[in-house]
Amino acid sequence: MKRVSLCLLLAGLLTGCGAGSGEGLDEQGLPSDDNGTGGNDTPPVPGSLAQLQADIFSPICAQCHTGGAAPEGLRLDSEQNSYDSLVNQPSGQQPSVLRVAPGDPEASYLLRKLEGADGIDGGQMPLGMSPLSATRIAQVRDWIENGAPREGVGDAPTSVSLQGHQSEQRVVTLRFSRAISSESLSDAVQVYFHRDGQRVLASPEQYALSLQDGQQLRIHWYLPDYPVTAAEFVVNDPAVATLLDQQHRVLDGDRDRTEGGLFRHEISF
Ligand code: HEC
């Protein structure tokens, strides 16, 4: 099996991985597409926690509800953190009320805070901004009504972005909906270059992997010195090795809502 230099970037800690251009990724947890070349985003499954995270929590709430100093300890800065600090967790302001009571939107403090309902402590959320639209609030309500599921979100990368098109080193970022395990990483990711109609497995010197926040996998790669027509990134190929999440469950690579299945992203030149 190939060896790759696996350089783990633990939550918020940048280590010397030569990551180069990571700008734009961390502020909202959403990948940016600096130069308009990457894109190819796959939208999260409707009604899922992944979608709430992408549409509401990351872009709006995580401006404040982030890190160790998040108000009331409520962290909404990653899907895993949102789940862990919302579902079946008591409100800090009203400990007898759950933030999210699965199946019971009316009893969920989260929804009350979004609606600015009577009887809440503090302000309506998002604090100091215009309230969420009725559609957004209905999204939250539906998810809670459905039992606030953690699963069924499709664990394939929810988006892909490419950076550093001009520079020597390029970075492809895959954002997963669940935190993945670093142990399975190096075996479960392959990079191929397309050359003269053939698919050539990249050598270990041609790329390196780094993981940030458990959910963002960055593939740092270099173009080979021979002409190529495409670079291909493969994750979770059942014929090679599967990628595990932090609970040691196999990821759903092809978004069919069952474990396993291959995820592929290709960049043509
Ligand atoms: C500008 C900063 C800011 C933003 C943006 C913000 N919050 Fe808050 N949030 C706070 C502060 C400060 C508190 C505690 C004081 C209060 O409730 O007014 C709080 C409290 C809460 C509480 C109560 C927690 C508990 O345990 O009692 C919930 C729920 C909440 N926010 C959800 C959200 C959601 C969901 C969003 C995004 C739609 C959001 N907040 C956006 C600052 C913010």
Tab-separated table of C-alpha atoms and ligand atoms in Angstrom:
chain	number	residue	atom	x	y	z
A	1	MET	CA	0.000	0.000	0.000
A	2	LYS	CA	1.193	3.470	-0.651
A	3	ARG	CA	2.429	5.733	2.090
A	4	VAL	CA	1.362	9.291	2.255
A	5	SER	CA	2.455	11.898	4.664
A	6	LEU	CA	-0.550	12.364	6.795
A	7	CYS	CA	-0.549	15.606	8.591
A	8	LEU	CA	-3.425	16.129	10.930
A	9	LEU	CA	-4.664	19.563	11.560
A	10	LEU	CA	-6.568	19.349	14.769
A	11	ALA	CA	-9.474	21.652	15.365
A	12	GLY	CA	-8.252	25.150	14.826
A	13	LEU	CA	-4.577	24.263	15.070
A	14	LEU	CA	-2.612	24.827	11.948
A	15	THR	CA	0.478	22.749	11.792
A	16	GLY	CA	3.213	22.849	9.244
A	17	CYS	CA	1.604	20.973	6.455
A	18	GLY	CA	2.452	23.535	3.846
A	19	ALA	CA	-1.223	23.951	3.385
A	20	GLY	CA	-0.717	27.180	1.535
A	21	SER	CA	-4.064	28.527	0.552
A	22	GLY	CA	-6.637	27.631	3.094
A	23	GLU	CA	-8.185	31.060	3.154
A	24	GLY	CA	-11.890	31.387	3.092
A	25	LEU	CA	-12.553	27.956	4.456
A	26	ASP	CA	-12.586	28.465	8.141
A	27	GLU	CA	-14.699	31.500	8.796
A	28	GLN	CA	-18.012	29.916	8.052
A	29	GLY	CA	-16.995	26.332	7.672
A	30	LEU	CA	-18.014	26.531	4.058
A	31	PRO	CA	-15.557	25.861	1.309
A	32	SER	CA	-14.813	28.781	-0.903
A	33	ASP	CA	-14.078	28.559	-4.528
A	34	ASP	CA	-11.481	31.248	-4.948
A	35	ASN	CA	-11.034	31.232	-8.639
A	36	GLY	CA	-14.249	29.856	-9.971
A	37	THR	CA	-12.631	26.689	-11.219
A	38	GLY	CA	-13.821	24.161	-8.702
A	39	GLY	CA	-17.409	24.322	-7.606
A	40	ASN	CA	-19.363	21.220	-8.429
A	41	ASP	CA	-21.110	21.397	-5.098
A	42	THR	CA	-23.518	18.651	-4.188
A	43	PRO	CA	-26.333	20.090	-2.120
A	44	PRO	CA	-27.071	18.414	1.216
A	45	VAL	CA	-30.088	16.161	1.482
A	46	PRO	CA	-33.225	18.311	2.034
A	47	GLY	CA	-34.514	18.392	5.581
A	48	SER	CA	-31.339	16.925	7.001
A	49	LEU	CA	-29.159	18.253	9.738
A	50	ALA	CA	-26.487	18.662	7.068
A	51	GLN	CA	-28.767	21.072	5.295
A	52	LEU	CA	-29.564	23.077	8.424
A	53	GLN	CA	-25.865	23.266	9.079
A	54	ALA	CA	-25.099	24.487	5.568
A	55	ASP	CA	-28.010	26.920	5.250
A	56	ILE	CA	-28.387	28.307	8.756
A	57	PHE	CA	-25.978	27.255	11.485
A	58	SER	CA	-22.649	27.701	9.722
A	59	PRO	CA	-23.323	30.906	7.797
A	60	ILE	CA	-25.411	32.730	10.425
A	61	CYS	CA	-25.279	31.289	13.926
A	62	ALA	CA	-21.629	30.234	14.019
A	63	GLN	CA	-20.619	33.875	13.876
A	64	CYS	CA	-21.267	33.806	17.614
A	65	HIS	CA	-21.976	30.195	18.557
A	66	THR	CA	-18.492	28.974	17.928
A	67	GLY	CA	-15.598	27.554	19.916
A	68	GLY	CA	-15.194	27.165	23.652
A	69	ALA	CA	-16.655	30.595	24.422
A	70	ALA	CA	-19.917	30.029	22.558
A	71	PRO	CA	-22.916	31.648	24.307
A	72	GLU	CA	-24.457	29.187	26.796
A	73	GLY	CA	-21.902	26.649	25.568
A	74	LEU	CA	-24.072	26.145	22.480
A	75	ARG	CA	-21.741	25.390	19.586
A	76	LEU	CA	-23.230	25.478	16.118
A	77	ASP	CA	-19.946	25.558	14.221
A	78	SER	CA	-19.947	22.044	12.781
A	79	GLU	CA	-22.611	19.472	12.163
A	80	GLN	CA	-21.271	17.231	14.897
A	81	ASN	CA	-21.088	20.067	17.416
A	82	SER	CA	-24.588	21.241	16.534
A	83	TYR	CA	-25.955	17.776	17.037
A	84	ASP	CA	-24.091	17.223	20.284
A	85	SER	CA	-25.072	20.521	21.822
A	86	LEU	CA	-28.684	20.647	20.638
A	87	VAL	CA	-30.365	17.265	20.662
A	88	ASN	CA	-31.674	16.217	24.089
A	89	GLN	CA	-29.532	18.887	25.745
A	90	PRO	CA	-31.038	21.211	28.329
A	91	SER	CA	-31.134	24.917	27.599
A	92	GLY	CA	-28.648	26.935	29.623
A	93	GLN	CA	-31.216	29.669	30.130
A	94	GLN	CA	-34.103	27.377	31.030
A	95	PRO	CA	-32.625	24.075	32.161
A	96	SER	CA	-36.019	22.413	32.423
A	97	VAL	CA	-36.494	22.835	28.660
A	98	LEU	CA	-34.558	20.880	26.056
A	99	ARG	CA	-32.893	22.795	23.251
A	100	VAL	CA	-34.172	20.168	20.845
A	101	ALA	CA	-36.746	17.639	21.997
A	102	PRO	CA	-36.849	15.131	19.138
A	103	GLY	CA	-40.348	14.902	17.685
A	104	ASP	CA	-41.627	17.877	19.690
A	105	PRO	CA	-40.890	21.256	18.086
A	106	GLU	CA	-43.109	23.203	20.493
A	107	ALA	CA	-41.144	21.905	23.451
A	108	SER	CA	-37.805	22.772	21.852
A	109	TYR	CA	-36.105	25.905	23.132
A	110	LEU	CA	-34.188	26.276	19.857
A	111	LEU	CA	-37.398	26.857	17.950
A	112	ARG	CA	-38.758	29.228	20.593
A	113	LYS	CA	-35.601	31.312	20.351
A	114	LEU	CA	-35.841	31.441	16.558
A	115	GLU	CA	-39.492	32.487	16.694
A	116	GLY	CA	-38.978	34.967	19.516
A	117	ALA	CA	-41.736	33.197	21.428
A	118	ASP	CA	-43.183	34.481	24.669
A	119	GLY	CA	-41.376	33.326	27.750
A	120	ILE	CA	-37.859	33.015	26.368
A	121	ASP	CA	-34.952	34.556	28.205
A	122	GLY	CA	-32.659	36.838	26.273
A	123	GLY	CA	-33.277	37.835	22.670
A	124	GLN	CA	-34.655	36.293	19.530
A	125	MET	CA	-32.028	34.485	17.459
A	126	PRO	CA	-30.008	35.332	15.476
A	127	LEU	CA	-29.273	37.969	18.086
A	128	GLY	CA	-29.370	41.533	16.779
A	129	MET	CA	-30.128	40.485	13.220
A	130	SER	CA	-33.335	40.087	11.269
A	131	PRO	CA	-35.172	36.929	12.263
A	132	LEU	CA	-34.870	33.881	10.023
A	133	SER	CA	-37.427	33.647	7.221
A	134	ALA	CA	-40.533	31.564	7.780
A	135	THR	CA	-39.106	29.002	5.347
A	136	ARG	CA	-35.891	28.641	7.319
A	137	ILE	CA	-37.754	28.324	10.597
A	138	ALA	CA	-40.002	25.683	9.001
A	139	GLN	CA	-36.878	23.768	7.987
A	140	VAL	CA	-35.804	23.616	11.623
A	141	ARG	CA	-39.297	22.684	12.734
A	142	ASP	CA	-39.506	19.848	10.185
A	143	TRP	CA	-36.194	18.405	11.232
A	144	ILE	CA	-37.253	18.384	14.894
A	145	GLU	CA	-40.654	16.958	14.018
A	146	ASN	CA	-38.904	14.155	12.137
A	147	GLY	CA	-37.145	13.183	15.329
A	148	ALA	CA	-34.047	15.355	14.812
A	149	PRO	CA	-32.159	12.557	13.062
A	150	ARG	CA	-28.416	12.445	12.966
A	151	GLU	CA	-28.293	9.779	10.306
A	152	GLY	CA	-29.704	9.700	6.855
A	153	VAL	CA	-27.782	12.755	5.826
A	154	GLY	CA	-25.564	11.153	3.213
A	155	ASP	CA	-22.008	11.115	4.384
A	156	ALA	CA	-20.296	11.661	1.097
A	157	PRO	CA	-18.424	14.892	0.810
A	158	THR	CA	-21.121	17.521	0.820
A	159	SER	CA	-19.045	19.870	-1.253
A	160	VAL	CA	-15.791	20.052	-3.092
A	161	SER	CA	-13.646	23.044	-3.835
A	162	LEU	CA	-10.392	23.606	-5.623
A	163	GLN	CA	-7.822	26.198	-4.748
A	164	GLY	CA	-4.440	27.345	-5.895
A	165	HIS	CA	-5.028	26.833	-9.558
A	166	GLN	CA	-2.212	29.191	-10.402
A	167	SER	CA	0.314	27.966	-7.917
A	168	GLU	CA	2.442	24.856	-7.810
A	169	GLN	CA	0.509	23.232	-5.055
A	170	ARG	CA	-3.199	22.774	-5.468
A	171	VAL	CA	-5.692	21.920	-2.799
A	172	VAL	CA	-8.949	20.080	-3.143
A	173	THR	CA	-11.178	20.267	-0.097
A	174	LEU	CA	-13.815	17.657	0.577
A	175	ARG	CA	-16.283	18.561	3.259
A	176	PHE	CA	-18.027	15.668	4.970
A	177	SER	CA	-21.247	15.776	6.906
A	178	ARG	CA	-19.784	13.726	9.762
A	179	ALA	CA	-16.432	13.777	11.452
A	180	ILE	CA	-14.229	11.147	9.888
A	181	SER	CA	-11.557	9.030	11.466
A	182	SER	CA	-7.973	9.832	10.621
A	183	GLU	CA	-6.958	6.175	10.915
A	184	SER	CA	-8.698	5.070	7.771
A	185	LEU	CA	-7.769	8.133	5.801
A	186	SER	CA	-4.564	7.360	3.991
A	187	ASP	CA	-5.778	4.040	2.628
A	188	ALA	CA	-9.218	5.258	1.703
A	189	VAL	CA	-8.173	8.149	-0.548
A	190	GLN	CA	-6.608	7.722	-3.986
A	191	VAL	CA	-5.454	10.286	-6.492
A	192	TYR	CA	-5.187	9.409	-10.168
A	193	PHE	CA	-3.915	11.350	-13.154
A	194	HIS	CA	-5.258	10.791	-16.632
A	195	ARG	CA	-2.589	10.519	-19.245
A	196	ASP	CA	-2.950	9.394	-22.861
A	197	GLY	CA	-6.315	7.873	-22.106
A	198	GLN	CA	-4.906	5.953	-19.122
A	199	ARG	CA	-5.453	6.329	-15.431
A	200	VAL	CA	-2.217	6.508	-13.447
A	201	LEU	CA	-2.173	6.200	-9.666
A	202	ALA	CA	-0.400	9.223	-8.198
A	203	SER	CA	2.767	8.522	-6.287
A	204	PRO	CA	3.037	9.404	-2.583
A	205	GLU	CA	5.205	12.443	-3.327
A	206	GLN	CA	2.499	13.920	-5.480
A	207	TYR	CA	-0.006	14.543	-2.715
A	208	ALA	CA	-0.599	14.779	1.013
A	209	LEU	CA	-3.738	14.689	3.135
A	210	SER	CA	-4.774	16.820	6.029
A	211	LEU	CA	-7.883	16.760	8.136
A	212	GLN	CA	-9.388	19.748	9.855
A	213	ASP	CA	-12.258	19.760	12.350
A	214	GLY	CA	-12.723	16.105	11.470
A	215	GLN	CA	-14.969	17.115	8.601
A	216	GLN	CA	-12.749	18.873	6.124
A	217	LEU	CA	-10.351	16.722	4.217
A	218	ARG	CA	-7.785	18.603	2.212
A	219	ILE	CA	-5.845	16.934	-0.528
A	220	HIS	CA	-2.704	18.920	-1.290
A	221	TRP	CA	-1.438	17.856	-4.667
A	222	TYR	CA	1.036	18.710	-7.381
A	223	LEU	CA	0.665	18.272	-11.083
A	224	PRO	CA	3.024	15.615	-12.359
A	225	ASP	CA	5.791	16.617	-14.772
A	226	TYR	CA	4.101	14.777	-17.623
A	227	PRO	CA	1.068	16.182	-19.445
A	228	VAL	CA	-2.247	15.147	-17.939
A	229	THR	CA	-5.819	15.674	-19.049
A	230	ALA	CA	-7.478	15.256	-15.651
A	231	ALA	CA	-6.908	14.665	-11.960
A	232	GLU	CA	-9.270	12.287	-10.228
A	233	PHE	CA	-9.908	11.955	-6.507
A	234	VAL	CA	-11.459	8.759	-5.198
A	235	VAL	CA	-12.666	8.154	-1.671
A	236	ASN	CA	-14.152	5.053	-0.138
A	237	ASP	CA	-13.475	2.706	-3.041
A	238	PRO	CA	-14.749	-0.659	-1.739
A	239	ALA	CA	-12.099	-2.437	-3.789
A	240	VAL	CA	-9.345	-0.601	-1.940
A	241	ALA	CA	-10.351	0.659	1.512
A	242	THR	CA	-13.349	2.316	3.087
A	243	LEU	CA	-13.412	5.486	5.081
A	244	LEU	CA	-14.711	5.349	8.634
A	245	ASP	CA	-16.307	8.016	10.739
A	246	GLN	CA	-15.304	8.589	14.324
A	247	GLN	CA	-17.786	5.948	15.494
A	248	HIS	CA	-16.097	3.492	13.125
A	249	ARG	CA	-19.029	3.374	10.744
A	250	VAL	CA	-18.334	3.168	7.040
A	251	LEU	CA	-19.239	6.329	5.192
A	252	ASP	CA	-21.915	6.510	2.556
A	253	GLY	CA	-19.800	7.558	-0.424
A	254	ASP	CA	-22.441	7.528	-3.129
A	255	ARG	CA	-25.205	9.192	-1.134
A	256	ASP	CA	-27.674	6.360	-1.406
A	257	ARG	CA	-28.250	6.541	2.360
A	258	THR	CA	-26.636	3.212	3.029
A	259	GLU	CA	-23.078	2.581	4.106
A	260	GLY	CA	-20.357	2.204	1.537
A	261	GLY	CA	-20.107	3.280	-2.067
A	262	LEU	CA	-17.489	5.163	-3.937
A	263	PHE	CA	-17.137	8.942	-4.139
A	264	ARG	CA	-15.295	10.394	-7.102
A	265	HIS	CA	-14.391	13.926	-8.098
A	266	GLU	CA	-12.623	14.765	-11.307
A	267	ILE	CA	-10.958	17.944	-12.485
A	268	SER	CA	-10.269	18.193	-16.197
A	269	PHE	CA	-7.634	20.397	-17.730
B	1	HEC	C1	-24.562	38.016	17.379
B	1	HEC	C2	-24.300	36.806	18.135
B	1	HEC	C3	-25.301	35.661	17.997
B	1	HEC	C4	-25.814	35.122	16.851
B	1	HEC	C5	-25.517	35.501	15.413
B	1	HEC	C6	-26.659	34.036	17.272
B	1	HEC	N1	-26.683	33.945	18.628
B	1	HEC	FE1	-27.755	32.614	19.736
B	1	HEC	N2	-27.115	33.480	21.448
B	1	HEC	C7	-26.254	34.562	21.505
B	1	HEC	C8	-26.144	35.012	22.882
B	1	HEC	C9	-25.257	36.137	23.370
B	1	HEC	C10	-27.003	34.176	23.645
B	1	HEC	C11	-27.318	34.295	25.137
B	1	HEC	C12	-28.138	35.565	25.396
B	1	HEC	C13	-29.492	35.574	24.728
B	1	HEC	O1	-30.149	34.546	24.638
B	1	HEC	O2	-29.948	36.662	24.292
B	1	HEC	C14	-27.578	33.217	22.701
B	1	HEC	C15	-28.446	32.209	23.077
B	1	HEC	C16	-28.966	31.277	22.201
B	1	HEC	C17	-29.796	30.152	22.590
B	1	HEC	C18	-30.192	29.765	23.982
B	1	HEC	C19	-29.218	28.718	24.481
B	1	HEC	C20	-29.595	28.090	25.789
B	1	HEC	O3	-28.995	27.044	26.076
B	1	HEC	O4	-30.441	28.601	26.514
B	1	HEC	C21	-30.112	29.475	21.443
B	1	HEC	C22	-30.969	28.226	21.338
B	1	HEC	C23	-29.479	30.174	20.366
B	1	HEC	N3	-28.791	31.245	20.849
B	1	HEC	C24	-29.562	29.777	19.046
B	1	HEC	C25	-29.050	30.523	17.982
B	1	HEC	C26	-29.255	30.177	16.609
B	1	HEC	C27	-29.985	28.946	16.118
B	1	HEC	C28	-28.663	31.162	15.867
B	1	HEC	C29	-28.636	31.284	14.356
B	1	HEC	C30	-29.931	31.342	13.698
B	1	HEC	C31	-28.066	32.100	16.791
B	1	HEC	N4	-28.322	31.680	18.068
B	1	HEC	C32	-27.351	33.209	16.402
B	1	HEC	C33	-25.590	35.163	20.462
B	1	HEC	C34	-25.858	34.912	19.124
